PDB file of C-alpha atoms in Angstrom:
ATOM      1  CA  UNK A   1      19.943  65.056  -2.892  1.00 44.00           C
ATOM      2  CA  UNK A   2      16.456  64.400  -3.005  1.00 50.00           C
ATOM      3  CA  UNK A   3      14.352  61.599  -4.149  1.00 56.00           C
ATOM      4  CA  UNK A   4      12.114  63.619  -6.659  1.00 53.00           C
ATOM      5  CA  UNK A   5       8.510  65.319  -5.758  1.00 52.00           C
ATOM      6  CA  UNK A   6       6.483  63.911  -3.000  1.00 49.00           C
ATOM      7  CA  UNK A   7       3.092  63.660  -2.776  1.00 47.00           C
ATOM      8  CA  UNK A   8       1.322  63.456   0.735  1.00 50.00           C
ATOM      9  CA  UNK A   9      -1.632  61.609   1.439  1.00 45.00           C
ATOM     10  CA  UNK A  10      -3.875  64.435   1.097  1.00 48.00           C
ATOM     11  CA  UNK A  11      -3.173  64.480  -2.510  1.00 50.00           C
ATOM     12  CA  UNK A  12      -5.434  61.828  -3.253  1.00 46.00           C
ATOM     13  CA  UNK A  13      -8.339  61.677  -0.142  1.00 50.00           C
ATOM     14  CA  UNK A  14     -10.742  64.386  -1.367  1.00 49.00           C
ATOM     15  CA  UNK A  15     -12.675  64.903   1.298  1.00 49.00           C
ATOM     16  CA  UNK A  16     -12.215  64.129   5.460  1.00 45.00           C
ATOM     17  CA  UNK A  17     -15.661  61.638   4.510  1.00 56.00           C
ATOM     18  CA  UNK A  18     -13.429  59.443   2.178  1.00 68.00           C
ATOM     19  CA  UNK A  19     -13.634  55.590   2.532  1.00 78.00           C
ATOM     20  CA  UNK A  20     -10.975  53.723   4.652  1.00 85.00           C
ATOM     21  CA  UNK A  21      -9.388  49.958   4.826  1.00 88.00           C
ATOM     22  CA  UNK A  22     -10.415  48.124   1.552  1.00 85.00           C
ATOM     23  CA  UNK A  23     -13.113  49.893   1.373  1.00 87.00           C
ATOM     24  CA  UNK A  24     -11.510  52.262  -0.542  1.00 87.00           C
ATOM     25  CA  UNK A  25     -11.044  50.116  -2.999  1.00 87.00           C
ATOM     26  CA  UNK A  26     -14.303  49.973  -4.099  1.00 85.00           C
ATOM     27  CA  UNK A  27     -14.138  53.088  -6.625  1.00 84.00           C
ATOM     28  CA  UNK A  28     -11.149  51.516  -7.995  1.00 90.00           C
ATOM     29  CA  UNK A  29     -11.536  50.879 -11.937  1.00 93.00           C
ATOM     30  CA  UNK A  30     -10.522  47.012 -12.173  1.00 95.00           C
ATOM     31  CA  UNK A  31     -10.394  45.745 -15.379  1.00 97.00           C
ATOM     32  CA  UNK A  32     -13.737  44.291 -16.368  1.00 97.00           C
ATOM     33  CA  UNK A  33     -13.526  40.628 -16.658  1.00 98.00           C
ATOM     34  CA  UNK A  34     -16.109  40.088 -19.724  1.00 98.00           C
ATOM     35  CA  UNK A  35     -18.325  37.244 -20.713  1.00 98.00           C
ATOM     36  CA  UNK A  36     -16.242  34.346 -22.749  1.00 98.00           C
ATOM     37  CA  UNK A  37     -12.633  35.326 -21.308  1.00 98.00           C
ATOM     38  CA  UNK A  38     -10.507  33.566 -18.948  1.00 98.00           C
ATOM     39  CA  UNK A  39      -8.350  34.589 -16.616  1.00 98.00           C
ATOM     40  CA  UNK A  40      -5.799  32.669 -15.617  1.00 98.00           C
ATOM     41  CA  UNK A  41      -4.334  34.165 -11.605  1.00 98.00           C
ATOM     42  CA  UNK A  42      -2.144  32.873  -9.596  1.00 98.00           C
ATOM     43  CA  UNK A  43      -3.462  32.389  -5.861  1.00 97.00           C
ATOM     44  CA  UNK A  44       0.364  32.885  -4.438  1.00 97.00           C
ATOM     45  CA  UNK A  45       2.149  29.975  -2.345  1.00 95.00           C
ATOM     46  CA  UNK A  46      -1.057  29.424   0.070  1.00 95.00           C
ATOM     47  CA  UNK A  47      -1.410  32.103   2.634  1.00 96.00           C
ATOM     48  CA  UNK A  48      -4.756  33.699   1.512  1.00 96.00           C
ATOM     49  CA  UNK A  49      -2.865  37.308   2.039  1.00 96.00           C
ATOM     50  CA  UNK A  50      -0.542  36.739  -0.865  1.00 97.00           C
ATOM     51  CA  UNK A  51      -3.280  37.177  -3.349  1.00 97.00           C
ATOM     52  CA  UNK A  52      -2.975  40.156  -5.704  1.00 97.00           C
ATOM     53  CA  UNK A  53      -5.628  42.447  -5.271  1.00 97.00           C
ATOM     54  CA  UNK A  54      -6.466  41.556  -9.276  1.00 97.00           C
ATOM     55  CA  UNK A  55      -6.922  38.170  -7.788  1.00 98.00           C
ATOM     56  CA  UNK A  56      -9.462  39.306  -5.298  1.00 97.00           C
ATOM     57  CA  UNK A  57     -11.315  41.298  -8.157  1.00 97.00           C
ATOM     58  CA  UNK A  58     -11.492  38.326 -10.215  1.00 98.00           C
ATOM     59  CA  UNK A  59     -13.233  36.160  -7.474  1.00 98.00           C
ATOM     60  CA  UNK A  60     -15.460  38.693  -6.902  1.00 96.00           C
ATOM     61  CA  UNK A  61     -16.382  38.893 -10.910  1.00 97.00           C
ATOM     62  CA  UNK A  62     -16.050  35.382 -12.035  1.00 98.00           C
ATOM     63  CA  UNK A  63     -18.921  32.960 -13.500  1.00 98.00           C
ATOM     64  CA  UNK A  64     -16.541  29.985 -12.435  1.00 98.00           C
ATOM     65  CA  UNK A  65     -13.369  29.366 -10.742  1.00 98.00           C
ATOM     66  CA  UNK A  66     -10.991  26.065 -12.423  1.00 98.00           C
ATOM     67  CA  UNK A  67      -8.894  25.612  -9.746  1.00 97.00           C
ATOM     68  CA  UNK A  68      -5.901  23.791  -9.039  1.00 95.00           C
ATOM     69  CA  UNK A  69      -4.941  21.566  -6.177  1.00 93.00           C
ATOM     70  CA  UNK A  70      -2.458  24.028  -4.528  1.00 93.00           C
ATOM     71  CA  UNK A  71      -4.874  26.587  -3.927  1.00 96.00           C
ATOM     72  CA  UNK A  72      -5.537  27.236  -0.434  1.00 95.00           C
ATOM     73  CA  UNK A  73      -9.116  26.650  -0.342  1.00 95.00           C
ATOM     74  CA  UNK A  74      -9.499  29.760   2.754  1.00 95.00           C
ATOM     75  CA  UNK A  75      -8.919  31.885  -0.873  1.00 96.00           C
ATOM     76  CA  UNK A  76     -12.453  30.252  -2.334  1.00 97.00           C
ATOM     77  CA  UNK A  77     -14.552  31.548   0.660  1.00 95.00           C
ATOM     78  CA  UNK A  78     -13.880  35.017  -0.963  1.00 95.00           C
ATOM     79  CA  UNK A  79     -15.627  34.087  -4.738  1.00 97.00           C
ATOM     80  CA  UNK A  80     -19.331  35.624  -5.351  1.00 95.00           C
ATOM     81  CA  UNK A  81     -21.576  33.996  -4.060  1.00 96.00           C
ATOM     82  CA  UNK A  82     -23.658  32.266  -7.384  1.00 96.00           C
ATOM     83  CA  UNK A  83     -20.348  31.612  -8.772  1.00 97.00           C
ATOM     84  CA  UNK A  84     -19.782  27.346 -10.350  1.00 97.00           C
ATOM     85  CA  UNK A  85     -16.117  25.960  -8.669  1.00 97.00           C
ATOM     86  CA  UNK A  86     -14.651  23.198 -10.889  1.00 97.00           C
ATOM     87  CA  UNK A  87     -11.960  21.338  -8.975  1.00 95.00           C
ATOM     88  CA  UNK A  88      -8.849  20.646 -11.619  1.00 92.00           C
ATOM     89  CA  UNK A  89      -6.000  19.665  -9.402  1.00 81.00           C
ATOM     90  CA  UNK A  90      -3.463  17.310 -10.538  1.00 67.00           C
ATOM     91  CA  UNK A  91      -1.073  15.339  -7.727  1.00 59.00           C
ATOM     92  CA  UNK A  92       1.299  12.896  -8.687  1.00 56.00           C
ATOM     93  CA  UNK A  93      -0.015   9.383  -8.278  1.00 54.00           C
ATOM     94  CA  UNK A  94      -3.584   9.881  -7.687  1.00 57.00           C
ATOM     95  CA  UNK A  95      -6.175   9.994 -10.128  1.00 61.00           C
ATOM     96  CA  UNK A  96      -6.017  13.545 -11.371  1.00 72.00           C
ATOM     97  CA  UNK A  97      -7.527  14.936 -14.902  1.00 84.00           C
ATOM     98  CA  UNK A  98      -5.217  15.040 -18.171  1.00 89.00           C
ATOM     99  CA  UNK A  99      -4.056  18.685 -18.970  1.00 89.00           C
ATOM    100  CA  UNK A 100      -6.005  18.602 -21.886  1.00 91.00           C
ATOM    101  CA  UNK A 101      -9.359  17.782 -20.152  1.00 92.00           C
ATOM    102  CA  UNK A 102      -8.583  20.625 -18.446  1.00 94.00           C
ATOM    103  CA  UNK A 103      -7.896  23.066 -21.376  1.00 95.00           C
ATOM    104  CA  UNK A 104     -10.718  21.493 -23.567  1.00 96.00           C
ATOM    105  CA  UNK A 105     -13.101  22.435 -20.316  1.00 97.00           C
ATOM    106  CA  UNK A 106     -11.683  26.277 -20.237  1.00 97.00           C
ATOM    107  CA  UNK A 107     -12.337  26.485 -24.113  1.00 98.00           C
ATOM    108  CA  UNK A 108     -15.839  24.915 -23.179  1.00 98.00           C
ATOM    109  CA  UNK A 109     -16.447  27.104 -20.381  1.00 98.00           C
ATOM    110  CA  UNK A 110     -15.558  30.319 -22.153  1.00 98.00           C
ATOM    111  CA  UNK A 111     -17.328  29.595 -25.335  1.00 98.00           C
ATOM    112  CA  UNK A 112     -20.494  28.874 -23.570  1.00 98.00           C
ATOM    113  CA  UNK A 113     -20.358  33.048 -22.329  1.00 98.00           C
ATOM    114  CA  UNK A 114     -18.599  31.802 -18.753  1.00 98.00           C
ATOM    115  CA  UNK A 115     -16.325  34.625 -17.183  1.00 98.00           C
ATOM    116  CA  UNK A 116     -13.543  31.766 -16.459  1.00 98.00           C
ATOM    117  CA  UNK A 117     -11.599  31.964 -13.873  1.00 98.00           C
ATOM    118  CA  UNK A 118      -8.331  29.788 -13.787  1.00 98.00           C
ATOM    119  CA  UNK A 119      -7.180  29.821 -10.946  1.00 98.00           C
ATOM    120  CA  UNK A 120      -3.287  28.500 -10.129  1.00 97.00           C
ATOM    121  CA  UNK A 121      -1.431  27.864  -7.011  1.00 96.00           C
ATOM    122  CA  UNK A 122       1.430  30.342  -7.013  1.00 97.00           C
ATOM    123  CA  UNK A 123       2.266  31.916 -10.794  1.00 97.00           C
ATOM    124  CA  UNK A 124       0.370  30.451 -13.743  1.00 96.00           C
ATOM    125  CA  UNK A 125       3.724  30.353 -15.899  1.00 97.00           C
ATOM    126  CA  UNK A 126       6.466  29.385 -12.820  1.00 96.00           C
ATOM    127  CA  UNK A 127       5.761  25.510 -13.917  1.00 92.00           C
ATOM    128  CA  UNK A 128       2.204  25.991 -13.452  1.00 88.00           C
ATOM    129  CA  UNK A 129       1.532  24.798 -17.543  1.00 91.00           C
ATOM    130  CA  UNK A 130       0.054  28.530 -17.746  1.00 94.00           C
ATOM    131  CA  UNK A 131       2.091  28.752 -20.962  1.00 95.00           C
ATOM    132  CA  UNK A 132       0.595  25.909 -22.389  1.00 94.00           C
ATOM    133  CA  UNK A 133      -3.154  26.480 -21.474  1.00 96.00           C
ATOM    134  CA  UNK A 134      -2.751  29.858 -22.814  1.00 96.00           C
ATOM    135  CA  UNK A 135      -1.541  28.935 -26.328  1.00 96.00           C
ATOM    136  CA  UNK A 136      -4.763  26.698 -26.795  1.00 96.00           C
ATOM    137  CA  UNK A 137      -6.884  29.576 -26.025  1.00 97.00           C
ATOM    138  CA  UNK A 138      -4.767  31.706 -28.301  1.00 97.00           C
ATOM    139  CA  UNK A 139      -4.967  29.374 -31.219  1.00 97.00           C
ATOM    140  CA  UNK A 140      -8.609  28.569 -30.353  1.00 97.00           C
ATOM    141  CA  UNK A 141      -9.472  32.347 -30.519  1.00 98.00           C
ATOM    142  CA  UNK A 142     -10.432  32.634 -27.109  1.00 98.00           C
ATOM    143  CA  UNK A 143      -9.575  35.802 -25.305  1.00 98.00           C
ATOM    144  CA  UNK A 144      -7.542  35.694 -22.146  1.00 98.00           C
ATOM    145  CA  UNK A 145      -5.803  37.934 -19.628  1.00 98.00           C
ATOM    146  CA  UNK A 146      -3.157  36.658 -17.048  1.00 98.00           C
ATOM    147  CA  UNK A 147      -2.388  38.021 -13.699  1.00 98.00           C
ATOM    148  CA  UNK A 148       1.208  36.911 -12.198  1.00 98.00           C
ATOM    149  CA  UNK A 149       0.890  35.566  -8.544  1.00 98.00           C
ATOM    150  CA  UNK A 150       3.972  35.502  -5.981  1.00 98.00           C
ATOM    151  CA  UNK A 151       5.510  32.164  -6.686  1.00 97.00           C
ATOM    152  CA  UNK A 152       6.619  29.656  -3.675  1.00 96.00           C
ATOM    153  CA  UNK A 153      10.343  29.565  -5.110  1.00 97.00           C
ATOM    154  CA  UNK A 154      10.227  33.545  -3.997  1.00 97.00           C
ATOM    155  CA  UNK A 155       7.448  34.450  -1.199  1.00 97.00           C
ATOM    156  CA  UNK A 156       7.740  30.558   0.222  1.00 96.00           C
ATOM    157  CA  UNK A 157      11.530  31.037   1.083  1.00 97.00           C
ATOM    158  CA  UNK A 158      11.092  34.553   2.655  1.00 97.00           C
ATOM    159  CA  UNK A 159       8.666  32.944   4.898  1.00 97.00           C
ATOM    160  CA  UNK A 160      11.434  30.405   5.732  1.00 97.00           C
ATOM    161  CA  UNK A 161      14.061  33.123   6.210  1.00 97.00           C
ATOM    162  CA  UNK A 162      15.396  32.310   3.164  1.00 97.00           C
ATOM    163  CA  UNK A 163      16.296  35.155   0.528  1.00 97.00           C
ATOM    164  CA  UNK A 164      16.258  33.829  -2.995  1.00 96.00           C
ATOM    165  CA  UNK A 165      19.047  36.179  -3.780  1.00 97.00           C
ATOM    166  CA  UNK A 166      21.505  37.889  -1.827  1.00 97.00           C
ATOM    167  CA  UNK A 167      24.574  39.844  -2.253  1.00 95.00           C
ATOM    168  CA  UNK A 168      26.421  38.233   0.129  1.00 95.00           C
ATOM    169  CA  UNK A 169      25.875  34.499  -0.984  1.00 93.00           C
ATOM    170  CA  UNK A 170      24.793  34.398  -4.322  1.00 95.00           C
ATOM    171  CA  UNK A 171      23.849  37.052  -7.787  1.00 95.00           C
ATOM    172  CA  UNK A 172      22.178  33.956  -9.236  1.00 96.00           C
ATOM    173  CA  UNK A 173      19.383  31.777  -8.473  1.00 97.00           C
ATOM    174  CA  UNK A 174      18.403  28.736 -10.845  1.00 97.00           C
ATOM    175  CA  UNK A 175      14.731  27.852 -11.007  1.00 97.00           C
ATOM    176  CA  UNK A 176      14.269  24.038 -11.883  1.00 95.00           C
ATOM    177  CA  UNK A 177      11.212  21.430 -11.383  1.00 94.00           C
ATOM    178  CA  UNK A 178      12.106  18.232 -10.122  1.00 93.00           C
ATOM    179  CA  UNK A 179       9.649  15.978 -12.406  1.00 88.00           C
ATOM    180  CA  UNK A 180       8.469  16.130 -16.167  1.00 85.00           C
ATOM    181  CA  UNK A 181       5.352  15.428 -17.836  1.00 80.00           C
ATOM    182  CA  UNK A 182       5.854  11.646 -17.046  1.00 83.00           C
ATOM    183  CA  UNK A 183       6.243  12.373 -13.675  1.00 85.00           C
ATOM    184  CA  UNK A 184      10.228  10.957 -13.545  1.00 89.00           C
ATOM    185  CA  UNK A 185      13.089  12.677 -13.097  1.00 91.00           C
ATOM    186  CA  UNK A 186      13.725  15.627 -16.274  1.00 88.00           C
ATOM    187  CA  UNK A 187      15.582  13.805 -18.464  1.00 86.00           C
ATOM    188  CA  UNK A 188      16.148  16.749 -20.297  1.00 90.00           C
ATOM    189  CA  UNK A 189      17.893  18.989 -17.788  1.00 93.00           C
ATOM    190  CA  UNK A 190      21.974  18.862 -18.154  1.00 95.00           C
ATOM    191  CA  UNK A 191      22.442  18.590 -14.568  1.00 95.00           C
ATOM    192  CA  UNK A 192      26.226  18.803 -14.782  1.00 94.00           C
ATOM    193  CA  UNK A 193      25.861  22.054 -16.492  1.00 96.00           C
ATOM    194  CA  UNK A 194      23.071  23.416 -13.824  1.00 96.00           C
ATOM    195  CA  UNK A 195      25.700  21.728 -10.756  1.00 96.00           C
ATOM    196  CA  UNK A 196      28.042  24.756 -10.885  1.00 95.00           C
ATOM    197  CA  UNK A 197      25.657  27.094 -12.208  1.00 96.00           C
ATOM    198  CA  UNK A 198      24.375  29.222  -9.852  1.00 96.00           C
ATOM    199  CA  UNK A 199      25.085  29.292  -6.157  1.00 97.00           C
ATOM    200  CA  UNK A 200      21.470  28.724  -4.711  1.00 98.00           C
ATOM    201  CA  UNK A 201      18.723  26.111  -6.761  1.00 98.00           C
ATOM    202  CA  UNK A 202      15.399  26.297  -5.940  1.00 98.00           C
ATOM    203  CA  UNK A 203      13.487  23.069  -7.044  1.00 98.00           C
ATOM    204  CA  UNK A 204       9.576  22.686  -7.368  1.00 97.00           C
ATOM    205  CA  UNK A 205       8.037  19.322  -6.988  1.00 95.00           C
ATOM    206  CA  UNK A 206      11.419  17.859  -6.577  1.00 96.00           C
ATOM    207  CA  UNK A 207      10.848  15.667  -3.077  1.00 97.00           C
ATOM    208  CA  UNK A 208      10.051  12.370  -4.927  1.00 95.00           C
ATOM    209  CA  UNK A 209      13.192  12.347  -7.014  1.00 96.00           C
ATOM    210  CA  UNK A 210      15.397  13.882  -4.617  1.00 97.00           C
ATOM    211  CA  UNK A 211      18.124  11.466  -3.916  1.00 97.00           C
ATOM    212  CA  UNK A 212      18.273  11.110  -7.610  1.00 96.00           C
ATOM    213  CA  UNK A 213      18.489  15.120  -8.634  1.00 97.00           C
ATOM    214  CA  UNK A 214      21.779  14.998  -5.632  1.00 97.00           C
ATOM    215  CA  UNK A 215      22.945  12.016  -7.309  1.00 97.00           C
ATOM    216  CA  UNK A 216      22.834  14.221 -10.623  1.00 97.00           C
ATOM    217  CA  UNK A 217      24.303  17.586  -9.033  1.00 97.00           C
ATOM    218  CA  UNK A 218      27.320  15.836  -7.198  1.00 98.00           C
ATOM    219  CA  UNK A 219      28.030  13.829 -10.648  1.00 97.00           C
ATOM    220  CA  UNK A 220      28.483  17.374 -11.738  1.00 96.00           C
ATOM    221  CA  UNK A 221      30.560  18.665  -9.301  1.00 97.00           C
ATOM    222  CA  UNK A 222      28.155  20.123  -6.698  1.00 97.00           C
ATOM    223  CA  UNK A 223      30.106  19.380  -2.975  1.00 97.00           C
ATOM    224  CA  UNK A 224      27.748  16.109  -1.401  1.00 98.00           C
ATOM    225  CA  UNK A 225      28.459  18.704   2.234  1.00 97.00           C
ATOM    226  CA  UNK A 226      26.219  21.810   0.123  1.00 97.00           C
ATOM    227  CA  UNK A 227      23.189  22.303   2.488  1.00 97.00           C
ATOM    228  CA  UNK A 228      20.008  21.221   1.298  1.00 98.00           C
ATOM    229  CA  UNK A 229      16.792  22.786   2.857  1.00 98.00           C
ATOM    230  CA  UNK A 230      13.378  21.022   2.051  1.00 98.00           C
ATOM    231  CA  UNK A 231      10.031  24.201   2.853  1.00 98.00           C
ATOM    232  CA  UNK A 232       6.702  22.179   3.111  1.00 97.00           C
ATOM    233  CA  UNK A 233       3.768  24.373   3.443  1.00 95.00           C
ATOM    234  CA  UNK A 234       5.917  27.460   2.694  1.00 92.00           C
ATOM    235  CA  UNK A 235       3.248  30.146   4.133  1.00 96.00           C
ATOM    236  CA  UNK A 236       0.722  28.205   6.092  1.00 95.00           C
ATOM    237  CA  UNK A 237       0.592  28.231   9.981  1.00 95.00           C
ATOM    238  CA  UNK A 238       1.875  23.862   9.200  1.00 95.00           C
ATOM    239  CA  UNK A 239       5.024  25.352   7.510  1.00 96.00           C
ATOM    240  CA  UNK A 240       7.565  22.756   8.011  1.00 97.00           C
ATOM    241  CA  UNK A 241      11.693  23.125   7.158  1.00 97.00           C
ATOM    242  CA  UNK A 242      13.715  20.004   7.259  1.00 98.00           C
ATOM    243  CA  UNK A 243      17.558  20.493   6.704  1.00 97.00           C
ATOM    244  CA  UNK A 244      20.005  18.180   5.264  1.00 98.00           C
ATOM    245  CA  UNK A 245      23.132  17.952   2.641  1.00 98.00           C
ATOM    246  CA  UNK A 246      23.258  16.898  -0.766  1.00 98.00           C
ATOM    247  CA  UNK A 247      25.213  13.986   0.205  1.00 98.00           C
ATOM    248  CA  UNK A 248      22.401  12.490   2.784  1.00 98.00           C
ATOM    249  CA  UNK A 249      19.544  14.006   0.797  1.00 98.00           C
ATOM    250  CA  UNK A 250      18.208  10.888  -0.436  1.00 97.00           C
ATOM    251  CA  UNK A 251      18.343   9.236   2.526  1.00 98.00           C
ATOM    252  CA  UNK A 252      16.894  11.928   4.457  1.00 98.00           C
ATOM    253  CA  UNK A 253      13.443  11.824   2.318  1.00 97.00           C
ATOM    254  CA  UNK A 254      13.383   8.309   2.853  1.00 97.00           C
ATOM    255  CA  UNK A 255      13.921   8.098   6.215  1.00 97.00           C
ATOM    256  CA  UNK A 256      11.229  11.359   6.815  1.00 97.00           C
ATOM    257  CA  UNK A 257       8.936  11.887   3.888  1.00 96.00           C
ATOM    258  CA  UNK A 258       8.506  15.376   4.105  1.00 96.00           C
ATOM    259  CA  UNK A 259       5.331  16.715   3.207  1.00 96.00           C
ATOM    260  CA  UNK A 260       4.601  18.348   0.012  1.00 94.00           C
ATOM    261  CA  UNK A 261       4.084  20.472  -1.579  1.00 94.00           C
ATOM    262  CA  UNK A 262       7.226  21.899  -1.032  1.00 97.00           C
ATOM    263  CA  UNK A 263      10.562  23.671  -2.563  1.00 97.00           C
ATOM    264  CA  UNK A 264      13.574  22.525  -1.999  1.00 98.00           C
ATOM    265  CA  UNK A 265      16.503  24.432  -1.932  1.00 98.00           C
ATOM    266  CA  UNK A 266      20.264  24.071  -2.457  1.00 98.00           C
ATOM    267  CA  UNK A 267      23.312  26.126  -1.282  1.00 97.00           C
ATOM    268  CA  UNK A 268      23.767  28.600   0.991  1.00 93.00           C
ATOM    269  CA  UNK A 269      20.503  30.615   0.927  1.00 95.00           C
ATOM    270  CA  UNK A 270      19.906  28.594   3.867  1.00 93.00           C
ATOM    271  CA  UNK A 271      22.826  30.338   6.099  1.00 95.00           C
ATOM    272  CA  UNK A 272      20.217  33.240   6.430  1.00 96.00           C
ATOM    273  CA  UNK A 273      17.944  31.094   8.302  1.00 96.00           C
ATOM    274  CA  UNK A 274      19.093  31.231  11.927  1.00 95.00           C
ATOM    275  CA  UNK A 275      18.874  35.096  11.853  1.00 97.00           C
ATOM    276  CA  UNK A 276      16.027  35.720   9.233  1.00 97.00           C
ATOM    277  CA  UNK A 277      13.363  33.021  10.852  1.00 97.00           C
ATOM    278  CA  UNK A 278      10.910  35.570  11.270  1.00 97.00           C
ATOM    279  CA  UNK A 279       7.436  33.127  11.062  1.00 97.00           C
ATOM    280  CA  UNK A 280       7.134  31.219  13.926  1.00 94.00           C
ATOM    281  CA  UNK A 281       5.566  31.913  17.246  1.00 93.00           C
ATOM    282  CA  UNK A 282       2.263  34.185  17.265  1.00 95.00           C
ATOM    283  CA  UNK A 283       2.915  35.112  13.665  1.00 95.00           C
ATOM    284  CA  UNK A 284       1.959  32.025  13.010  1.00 94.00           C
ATOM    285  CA  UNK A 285      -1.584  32.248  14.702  1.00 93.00           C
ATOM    286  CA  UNK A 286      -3.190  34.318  11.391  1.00 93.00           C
ATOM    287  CA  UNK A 287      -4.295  32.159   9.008  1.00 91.00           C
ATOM    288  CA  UNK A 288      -4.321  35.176   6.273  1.00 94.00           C
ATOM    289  CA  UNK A 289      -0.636  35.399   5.797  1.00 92.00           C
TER     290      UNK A 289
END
């Protein structure tokens, strides 16, 4: 039985002169990205190639980019040329402007007739505070579009060989950030309820209080021998993996530091690794993705 009607390429290329590459792209009708909006776009986990194509468009349209501290700055290169950049990125324990500054600045910018670009590492709502900059606009009456990005949780394990789901190991994946708005550990996370949740745990921003979040998850039942994988640098050429158990997790960050940013993951997503390592080598040569 058949898949339905197929169309060939010849359906759409209407003549043998028509564009090719990304050049055909150019006739493409984009959403116009008007005076006094913001968009807030996720950039994807680093590797400039991960960028929607809505992303590109809004680089190419914006009046300035807001951008966070996990954007890959290769992706800036591609902005129009005239176009302000307003750096916004906020790292844990270096000086680094209050969330409101920065949503007071995108209400500024916007009001003031800017096309505003906000642009987030990864996916503006995947802990990126997307949500929350969004409702001030709301409220404030400013208009606003968002664009999704690939998040690192997803896109930065496949380039570790990591599947964030698979039938074989796990139907569940729990999505968890390893710090609050404090910058300690969530206090408001029942870890012994997340411990036997799900088979596979993907943590964002989660290296500082690692040996505490294991302390947590083992308190809850979680085996200390569960593997532990730590991704720095998910899709860049200086991708790192560091591998360890829940049981010698805190002393492994100790002992190493890993770099950030990075995800770390728990359970057995990790057993895909020795077969599914696909970025290494030559692949890792292109600096695009």
């Amino acid at each position: 039985m058949g898949l339905g009607p197929t169309k060939r390429i010849g359906d759409w290329v209407s003549s043998p002169e028509q564009q090719t590459g990304f050049a055909r792209l150019d006739a493409e009708t984009f959403p116009s990205f008007e005076p006094g909006w913001v968009w807030l776009v996720g950039a994807g986990p680093g590797a400039p190639g991960l960028m929607s194509l809505m992303c590109f468009h809004a680089l190419q349209n914006c009046d300035v980019v807001v951008y966070d501290a996990l954007v890959n700055p290769d992706i800036l290169r591609w902005v129009k040329v005239g176009a302000e950049l307003e750096y916004a990125g906020k790292r844990g324990g270096k000086p680094s402007p209050t969330q409101k500054d920065i949503t007071l600045r995108l209400i500024e910018l916007a009001q003031s007739g800017k096309r505003v670009l906000r642009l987030k590492g990864g996916d503006p709502f995947m802990f990126g505070r997307g949500g929350e900059e969004c409702q001030h606009l709301a409220t404030t009456g400013i208009p606003f579009r968002i664009v999704p990005g690939i998040t690192a949780g997803i896109g930065g394990l496949a380039y570790a060989g990591m599947p964030a789901t698979h039938r074989d190991t796990n139907h569940s994946v729990i999505f968890l950030t390893g710090h609050d708005a404090t910058g300690n550990m969530p206090a408001n996370v029942n870890w012994q309820a997340v411990a036997l949740a799900s088979p596979v745990i993907v943590m964002y921003m989660a290296v500082k209080h690692l040996g505490e979040i294991a302390a947590a998850l083992m308190a809850g039942g979680r085996a200390a021998d569960d593997p532990v994988t730590i991704v720095s640098n998910a899709s860049m050429p200086h991708q790192e993996v560091a591998s360890t158990t829940l049981g010698g997790a805190g002393a492994f960050v100790e002992a190493n530091e890993p770099p950030t940013p990075a995800i770390v993951v728990v359970g057995k997503a990790a057993d895909w690794r020795s077969l599914l390592d696909w970025y290494k080598g030559p692949l890792r040569e292109n600096p695009v993705g």
